mmCIF file of C-alpha atoms in Angstrom:
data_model
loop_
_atom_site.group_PDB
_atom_site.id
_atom_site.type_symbol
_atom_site.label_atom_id
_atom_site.label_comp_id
_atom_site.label_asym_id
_atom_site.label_seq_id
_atom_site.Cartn_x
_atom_site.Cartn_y
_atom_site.Cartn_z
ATOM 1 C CA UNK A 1 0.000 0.000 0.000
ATOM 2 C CA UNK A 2 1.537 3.595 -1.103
ATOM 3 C CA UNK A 3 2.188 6.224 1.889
ATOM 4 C CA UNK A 4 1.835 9.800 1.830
ATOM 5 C CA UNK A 5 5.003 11.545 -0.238
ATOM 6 C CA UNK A 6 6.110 8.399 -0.812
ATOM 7 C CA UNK A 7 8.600 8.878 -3.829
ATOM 8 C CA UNK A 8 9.734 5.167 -4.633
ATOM 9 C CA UNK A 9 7.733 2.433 -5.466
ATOM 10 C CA UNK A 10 5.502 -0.083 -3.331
ATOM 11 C CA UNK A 11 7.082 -2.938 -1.998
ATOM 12 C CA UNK A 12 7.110 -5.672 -4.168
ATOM 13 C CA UNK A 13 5.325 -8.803 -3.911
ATOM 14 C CA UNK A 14 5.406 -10.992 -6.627
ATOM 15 C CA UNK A 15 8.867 -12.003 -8.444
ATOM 16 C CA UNK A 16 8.119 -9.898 -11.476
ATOM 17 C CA UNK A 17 7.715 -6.692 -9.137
ATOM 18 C CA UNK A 18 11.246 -7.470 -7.702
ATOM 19 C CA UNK A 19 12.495 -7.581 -11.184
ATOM 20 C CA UNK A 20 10.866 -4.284 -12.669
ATOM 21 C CA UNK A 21 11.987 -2.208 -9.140
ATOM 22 C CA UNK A 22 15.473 -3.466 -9.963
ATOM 23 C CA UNK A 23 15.715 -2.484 -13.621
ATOM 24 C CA UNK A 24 14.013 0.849 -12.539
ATOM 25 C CA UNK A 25 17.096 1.662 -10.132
ATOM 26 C CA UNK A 26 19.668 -0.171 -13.149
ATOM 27 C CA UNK A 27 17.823 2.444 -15.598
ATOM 28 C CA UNK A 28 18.133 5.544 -13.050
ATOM 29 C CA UNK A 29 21.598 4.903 -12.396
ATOM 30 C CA UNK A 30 22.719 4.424 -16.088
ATOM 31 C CA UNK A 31 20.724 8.026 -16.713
ATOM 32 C CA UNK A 32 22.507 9.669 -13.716
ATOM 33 C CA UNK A 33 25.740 8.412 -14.768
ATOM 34 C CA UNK A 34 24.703 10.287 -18.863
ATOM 35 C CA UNK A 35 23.588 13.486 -17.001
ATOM 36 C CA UNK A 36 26.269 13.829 -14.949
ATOM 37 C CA UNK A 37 28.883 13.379 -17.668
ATOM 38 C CA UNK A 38 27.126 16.055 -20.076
ATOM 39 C CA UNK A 39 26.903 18.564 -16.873
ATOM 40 C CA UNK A 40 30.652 17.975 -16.481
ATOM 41 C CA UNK A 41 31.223 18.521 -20.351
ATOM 42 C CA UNK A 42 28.869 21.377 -20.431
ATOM 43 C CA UNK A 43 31.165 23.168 -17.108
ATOM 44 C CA UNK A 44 34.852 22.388 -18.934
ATOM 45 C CA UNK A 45 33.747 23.905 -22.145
ATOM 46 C CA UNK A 46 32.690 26.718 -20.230
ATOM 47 C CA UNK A 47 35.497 27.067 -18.053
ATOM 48 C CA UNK A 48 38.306 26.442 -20.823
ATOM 49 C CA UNK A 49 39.299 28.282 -23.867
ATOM 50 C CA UNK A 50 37.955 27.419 -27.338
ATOM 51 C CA UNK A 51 40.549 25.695 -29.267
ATOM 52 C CA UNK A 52 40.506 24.357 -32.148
ATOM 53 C CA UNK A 53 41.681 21.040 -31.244
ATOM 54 C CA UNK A 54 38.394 19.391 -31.165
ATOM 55 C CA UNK A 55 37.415 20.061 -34.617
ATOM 56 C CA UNK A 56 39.127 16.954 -36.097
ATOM 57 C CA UNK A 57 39.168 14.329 -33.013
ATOM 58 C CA UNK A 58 38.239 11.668 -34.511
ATOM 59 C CA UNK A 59 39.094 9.516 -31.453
ATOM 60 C CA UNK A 60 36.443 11.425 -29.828
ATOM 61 C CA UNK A 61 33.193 10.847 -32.360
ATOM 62 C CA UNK A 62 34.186 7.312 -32.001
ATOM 63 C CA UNK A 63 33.814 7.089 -28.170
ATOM 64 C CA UNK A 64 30.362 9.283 -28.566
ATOM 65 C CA UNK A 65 29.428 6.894 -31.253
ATOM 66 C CA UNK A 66 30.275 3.529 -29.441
ATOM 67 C CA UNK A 67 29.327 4.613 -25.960
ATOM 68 C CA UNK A 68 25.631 5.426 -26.417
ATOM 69 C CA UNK A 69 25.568 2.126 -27.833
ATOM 70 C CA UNK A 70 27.168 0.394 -24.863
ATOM 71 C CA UNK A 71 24.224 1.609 -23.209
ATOM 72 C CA UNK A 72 21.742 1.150 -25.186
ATOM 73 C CA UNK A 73 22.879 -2.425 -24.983
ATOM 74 C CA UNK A 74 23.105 -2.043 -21.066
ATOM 75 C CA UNK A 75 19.342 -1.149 -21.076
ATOM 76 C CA UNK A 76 18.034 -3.456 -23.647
ATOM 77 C CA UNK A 77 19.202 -6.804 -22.324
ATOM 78 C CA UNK A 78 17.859 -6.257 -18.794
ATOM 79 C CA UNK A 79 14.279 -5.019 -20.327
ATOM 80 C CA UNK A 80 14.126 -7.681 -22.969
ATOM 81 C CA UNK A 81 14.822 -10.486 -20.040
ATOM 82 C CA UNK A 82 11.776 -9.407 -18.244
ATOM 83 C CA UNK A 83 9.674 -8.961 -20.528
ATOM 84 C CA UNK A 84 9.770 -12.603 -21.712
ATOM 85 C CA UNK A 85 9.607 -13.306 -18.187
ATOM 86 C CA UNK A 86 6.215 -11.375 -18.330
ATOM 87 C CA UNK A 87 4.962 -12.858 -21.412
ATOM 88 C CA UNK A 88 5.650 -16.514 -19.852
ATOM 89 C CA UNK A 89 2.947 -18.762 -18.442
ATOM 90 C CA UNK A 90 3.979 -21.674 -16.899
ATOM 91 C CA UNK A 91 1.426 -24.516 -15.873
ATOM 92 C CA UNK A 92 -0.564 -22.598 -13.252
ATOM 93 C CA UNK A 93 -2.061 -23.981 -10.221
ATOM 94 C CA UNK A 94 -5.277 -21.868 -10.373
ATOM 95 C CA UNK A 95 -6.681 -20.152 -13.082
ATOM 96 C CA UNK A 96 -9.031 -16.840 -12.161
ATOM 97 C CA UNK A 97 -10.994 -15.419 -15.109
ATOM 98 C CA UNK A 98 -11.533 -11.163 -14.593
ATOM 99 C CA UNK A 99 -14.269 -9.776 -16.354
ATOM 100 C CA UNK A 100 -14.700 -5.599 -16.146
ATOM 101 C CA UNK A 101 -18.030 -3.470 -16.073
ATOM 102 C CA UNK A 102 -19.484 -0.534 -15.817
ATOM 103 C CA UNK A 103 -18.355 0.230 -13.156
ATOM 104 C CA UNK A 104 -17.582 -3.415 -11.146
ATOM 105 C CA UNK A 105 -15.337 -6.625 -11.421
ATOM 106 C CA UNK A 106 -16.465 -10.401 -11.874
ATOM 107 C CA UNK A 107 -14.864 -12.653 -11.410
ATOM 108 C CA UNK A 108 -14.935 -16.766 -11.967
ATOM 109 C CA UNK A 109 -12.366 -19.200 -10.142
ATOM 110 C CA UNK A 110 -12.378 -21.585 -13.357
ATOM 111 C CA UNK A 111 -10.927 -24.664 -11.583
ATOM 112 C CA UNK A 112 -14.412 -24.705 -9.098
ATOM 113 C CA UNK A 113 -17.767 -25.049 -10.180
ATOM 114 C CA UNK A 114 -19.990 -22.783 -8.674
ATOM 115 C CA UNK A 115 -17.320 -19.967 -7.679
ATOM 116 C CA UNK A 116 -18.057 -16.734 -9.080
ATOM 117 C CA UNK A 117 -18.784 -13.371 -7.678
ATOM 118 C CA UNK A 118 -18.952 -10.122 -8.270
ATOM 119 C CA UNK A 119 -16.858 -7.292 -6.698
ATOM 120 C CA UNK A 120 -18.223 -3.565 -6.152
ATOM 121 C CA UNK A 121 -16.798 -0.988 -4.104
ATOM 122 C CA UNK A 122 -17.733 -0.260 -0.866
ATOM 123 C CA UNK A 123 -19.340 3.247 -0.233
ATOM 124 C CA UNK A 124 -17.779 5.725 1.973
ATOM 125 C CA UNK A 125 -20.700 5.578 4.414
ATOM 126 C CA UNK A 126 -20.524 2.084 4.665
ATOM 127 C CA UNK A 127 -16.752 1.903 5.186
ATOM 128 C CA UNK A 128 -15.730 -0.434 8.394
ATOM 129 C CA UNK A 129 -13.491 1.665 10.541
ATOM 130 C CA UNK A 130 -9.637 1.615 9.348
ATOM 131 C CA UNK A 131 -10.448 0.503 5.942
ATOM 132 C CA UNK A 132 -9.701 2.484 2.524
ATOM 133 C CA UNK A 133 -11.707 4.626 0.940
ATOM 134 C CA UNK A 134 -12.258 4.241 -2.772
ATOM 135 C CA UNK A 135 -10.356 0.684 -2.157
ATOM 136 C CA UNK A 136 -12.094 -1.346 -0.472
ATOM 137 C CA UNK A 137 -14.280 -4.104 -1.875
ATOM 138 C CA UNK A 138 -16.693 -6.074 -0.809
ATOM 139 C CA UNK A 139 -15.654 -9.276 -1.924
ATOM 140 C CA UNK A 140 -12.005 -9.208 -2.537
ATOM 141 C CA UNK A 141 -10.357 -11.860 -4.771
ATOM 142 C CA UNK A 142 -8.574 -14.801 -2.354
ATOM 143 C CA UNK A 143 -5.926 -16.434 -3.950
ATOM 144 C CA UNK A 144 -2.955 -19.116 -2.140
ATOM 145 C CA UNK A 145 0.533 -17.302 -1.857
ATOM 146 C CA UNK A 146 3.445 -19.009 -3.806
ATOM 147 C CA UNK A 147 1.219 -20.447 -6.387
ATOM 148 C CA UNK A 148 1.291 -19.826 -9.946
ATOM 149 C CA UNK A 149 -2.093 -17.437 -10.807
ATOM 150 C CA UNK A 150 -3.305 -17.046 -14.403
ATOM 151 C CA UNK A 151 -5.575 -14.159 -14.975
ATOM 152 C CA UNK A 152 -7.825 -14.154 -17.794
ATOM 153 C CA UNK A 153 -9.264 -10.746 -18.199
ATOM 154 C CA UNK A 154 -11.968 -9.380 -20.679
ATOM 155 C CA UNK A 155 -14.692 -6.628 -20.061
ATOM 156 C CA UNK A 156 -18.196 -7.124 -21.112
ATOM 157 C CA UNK A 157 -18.678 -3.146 -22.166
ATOM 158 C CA UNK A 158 -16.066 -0.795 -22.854
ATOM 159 C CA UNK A 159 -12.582 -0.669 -22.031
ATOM 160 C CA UNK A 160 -11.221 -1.883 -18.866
ATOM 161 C CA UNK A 161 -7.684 -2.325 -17.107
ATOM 162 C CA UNK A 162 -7.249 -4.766 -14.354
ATOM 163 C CA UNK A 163 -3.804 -3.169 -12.510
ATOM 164 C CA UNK A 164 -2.311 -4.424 -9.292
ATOM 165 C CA UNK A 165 1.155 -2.019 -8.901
ATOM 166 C CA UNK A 166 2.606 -4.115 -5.895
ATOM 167 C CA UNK A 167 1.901 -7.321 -7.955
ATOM 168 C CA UNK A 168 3.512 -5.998 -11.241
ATOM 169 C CA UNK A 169 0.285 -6.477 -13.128
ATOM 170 C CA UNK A 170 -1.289 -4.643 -15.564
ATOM 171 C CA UNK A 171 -3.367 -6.285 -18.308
ATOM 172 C CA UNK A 172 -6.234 -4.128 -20.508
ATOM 173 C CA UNK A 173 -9.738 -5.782 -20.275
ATOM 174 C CA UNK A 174 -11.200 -5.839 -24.163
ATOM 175 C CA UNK A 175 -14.814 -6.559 -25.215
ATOM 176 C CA UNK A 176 -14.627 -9.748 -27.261
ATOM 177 C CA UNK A 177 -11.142 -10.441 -26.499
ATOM 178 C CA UNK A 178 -9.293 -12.576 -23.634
ATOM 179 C CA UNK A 179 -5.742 -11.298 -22.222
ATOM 180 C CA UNK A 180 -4.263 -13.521 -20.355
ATOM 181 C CA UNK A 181 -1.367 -12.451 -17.632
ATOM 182 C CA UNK A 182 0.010 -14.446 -14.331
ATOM 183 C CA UNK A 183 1.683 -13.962 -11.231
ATOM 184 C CA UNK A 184 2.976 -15.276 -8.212
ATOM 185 C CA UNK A 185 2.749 -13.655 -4.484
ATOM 186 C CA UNK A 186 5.683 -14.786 -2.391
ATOM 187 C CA UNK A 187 3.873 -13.607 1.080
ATOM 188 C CA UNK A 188 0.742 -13.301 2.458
ATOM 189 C CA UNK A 189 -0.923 -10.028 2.578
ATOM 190 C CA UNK A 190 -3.492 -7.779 1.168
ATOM 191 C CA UNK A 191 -2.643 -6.025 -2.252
ATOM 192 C CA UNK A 192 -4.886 -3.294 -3.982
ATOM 193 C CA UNK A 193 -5.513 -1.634 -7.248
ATOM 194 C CA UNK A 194 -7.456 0.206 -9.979
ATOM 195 C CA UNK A 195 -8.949 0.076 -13.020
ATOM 196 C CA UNK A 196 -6.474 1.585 -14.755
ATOM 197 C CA UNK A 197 -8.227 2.365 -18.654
ATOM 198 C CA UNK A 198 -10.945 5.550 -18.346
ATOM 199 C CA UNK A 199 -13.967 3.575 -18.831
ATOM 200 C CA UNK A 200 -16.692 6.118 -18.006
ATOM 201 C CA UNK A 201 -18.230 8.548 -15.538
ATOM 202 C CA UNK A 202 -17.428 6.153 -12.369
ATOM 203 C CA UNK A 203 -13.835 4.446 -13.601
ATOM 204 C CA UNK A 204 -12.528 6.058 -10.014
ATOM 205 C CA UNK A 205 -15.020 3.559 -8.415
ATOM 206 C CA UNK A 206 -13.782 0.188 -9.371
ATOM 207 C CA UNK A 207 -11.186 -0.836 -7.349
ATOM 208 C CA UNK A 208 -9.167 -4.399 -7.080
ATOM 209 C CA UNK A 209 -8.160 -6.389 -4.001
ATOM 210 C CA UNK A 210 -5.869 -9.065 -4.006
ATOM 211 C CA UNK A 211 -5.652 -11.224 -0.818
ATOM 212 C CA UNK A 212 -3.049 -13.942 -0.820
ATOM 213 C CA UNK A 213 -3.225 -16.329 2.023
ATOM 214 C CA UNK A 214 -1.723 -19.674 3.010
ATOM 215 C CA UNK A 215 -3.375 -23.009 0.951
ATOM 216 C CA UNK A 216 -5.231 -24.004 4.026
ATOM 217 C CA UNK A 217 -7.015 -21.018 4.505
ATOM 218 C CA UNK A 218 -7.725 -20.393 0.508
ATOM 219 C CA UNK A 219 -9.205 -23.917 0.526
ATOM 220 C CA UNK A 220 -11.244 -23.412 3.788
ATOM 221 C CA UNK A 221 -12.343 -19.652 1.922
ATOM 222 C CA UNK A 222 -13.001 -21.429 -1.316
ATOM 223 C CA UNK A 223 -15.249 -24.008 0.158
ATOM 224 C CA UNK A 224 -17.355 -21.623 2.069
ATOM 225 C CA UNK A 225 -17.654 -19.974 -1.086
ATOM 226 C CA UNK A 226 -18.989 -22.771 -3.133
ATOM 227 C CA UNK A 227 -21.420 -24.320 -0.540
#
């Protein structure tokens, strides 16, 4: 969950998450590293005389030509790893189908047979004390930590997004059209998000909770759910 003037990100909690956070610092410091080297080129050629030295160093466009390279290099590799990482599904132990409205989430636990609900906001003047406004739900989506999750989203209207930031999940729901993302929470905890696509005159109002709890206690949930 963010903080007030908090500047970095949430804390991760899924592997992708972990990943993205760390090429997000990699990225910063390679662009501290470029801006720092132009300020310090920008201050000598101020400082120094103009000379006409520089006109034909030829050792010098080949450093500015290889070295943007280098880092291009430096920032592709990293980036290109995860997002094959993101694109990969392996065989996943639950499979949770998302579907977006105007303005409210369904969803269907695919594996169970009578497991599907649908999740609406709760109102302000409804809120239990110490809960979130604009976040909480009232039926949040239970899923078993350090599991693999596959999310199959779609909206049944207009455009949707189904975004969880501490998850490192963000998938567009399409009418007539099934994305398909997963994940995997390594702790326990309660995780919340947005739609994340404008979708209408209430898109504020259609938040996403992610609770991620031990196996016993997702199959006691899940078979409450079903009876």
């Amino acid at each position: 969950m963010a903080n007030h003037s908090q500047l970095g990100f949430q804390d991760a909690s899924s592997p992708i998450m972990e990943e993205l956070v760390e090429f997000h610092d990699h990225a910063l410091m390679v662009a501290l590293a470029i801006c720092s080297l132009v300020l310090y080129l920008l201050a000598l050629m101020l400082m120094e005389k103009l000379s006409s030295n520089t006109v034909d160093a030829q050792e010098v466009e080949l450093i500015w030509t290889i070295l943007p390279a280098i880092v291009l290099i430096l920032l592709a590799l990293p980036s290109l790893q995860i997002l094959y990482m993101m694109d990969e599904i392996d065989e996943p132990d639950l499979t949770l189908k998302a579907i977006g409205h105007q303005w409210y989430w369904t969803y269907e636990y695919t594996d169970f047979k009578d497991l599907t609900f649908d999740s609406y906001m709760i109102p302000t003047a409804e809120l239990p004390l110490g809960h979130f406004r604009l976040l909480e739900v009232d039926h949040r989506v239970v899923i078993p930590m350090e599991s693999p999750i596959r999310i199959i989203i779609t909206a049944s209207d207009v455009l949707h997004s189904w975004a969880v930031p501490t998850l490192g999940v963000k998938t567009d729901a399409i009418p007539g059209r099934l994305n398909q993302t997963s994940f995997i929470t390594t702790r326990p905890g309660i995780f919340y998000g947005q739609c994340s696509e404008i979708c209408g005159a209430n898109h504020s109002y259609m938040p996403i909770v992610v609770e991620s709890t031990p196996l016993s206690h997702f199959e006691d949930w899940s078979s409450l759910m079903s009876s």
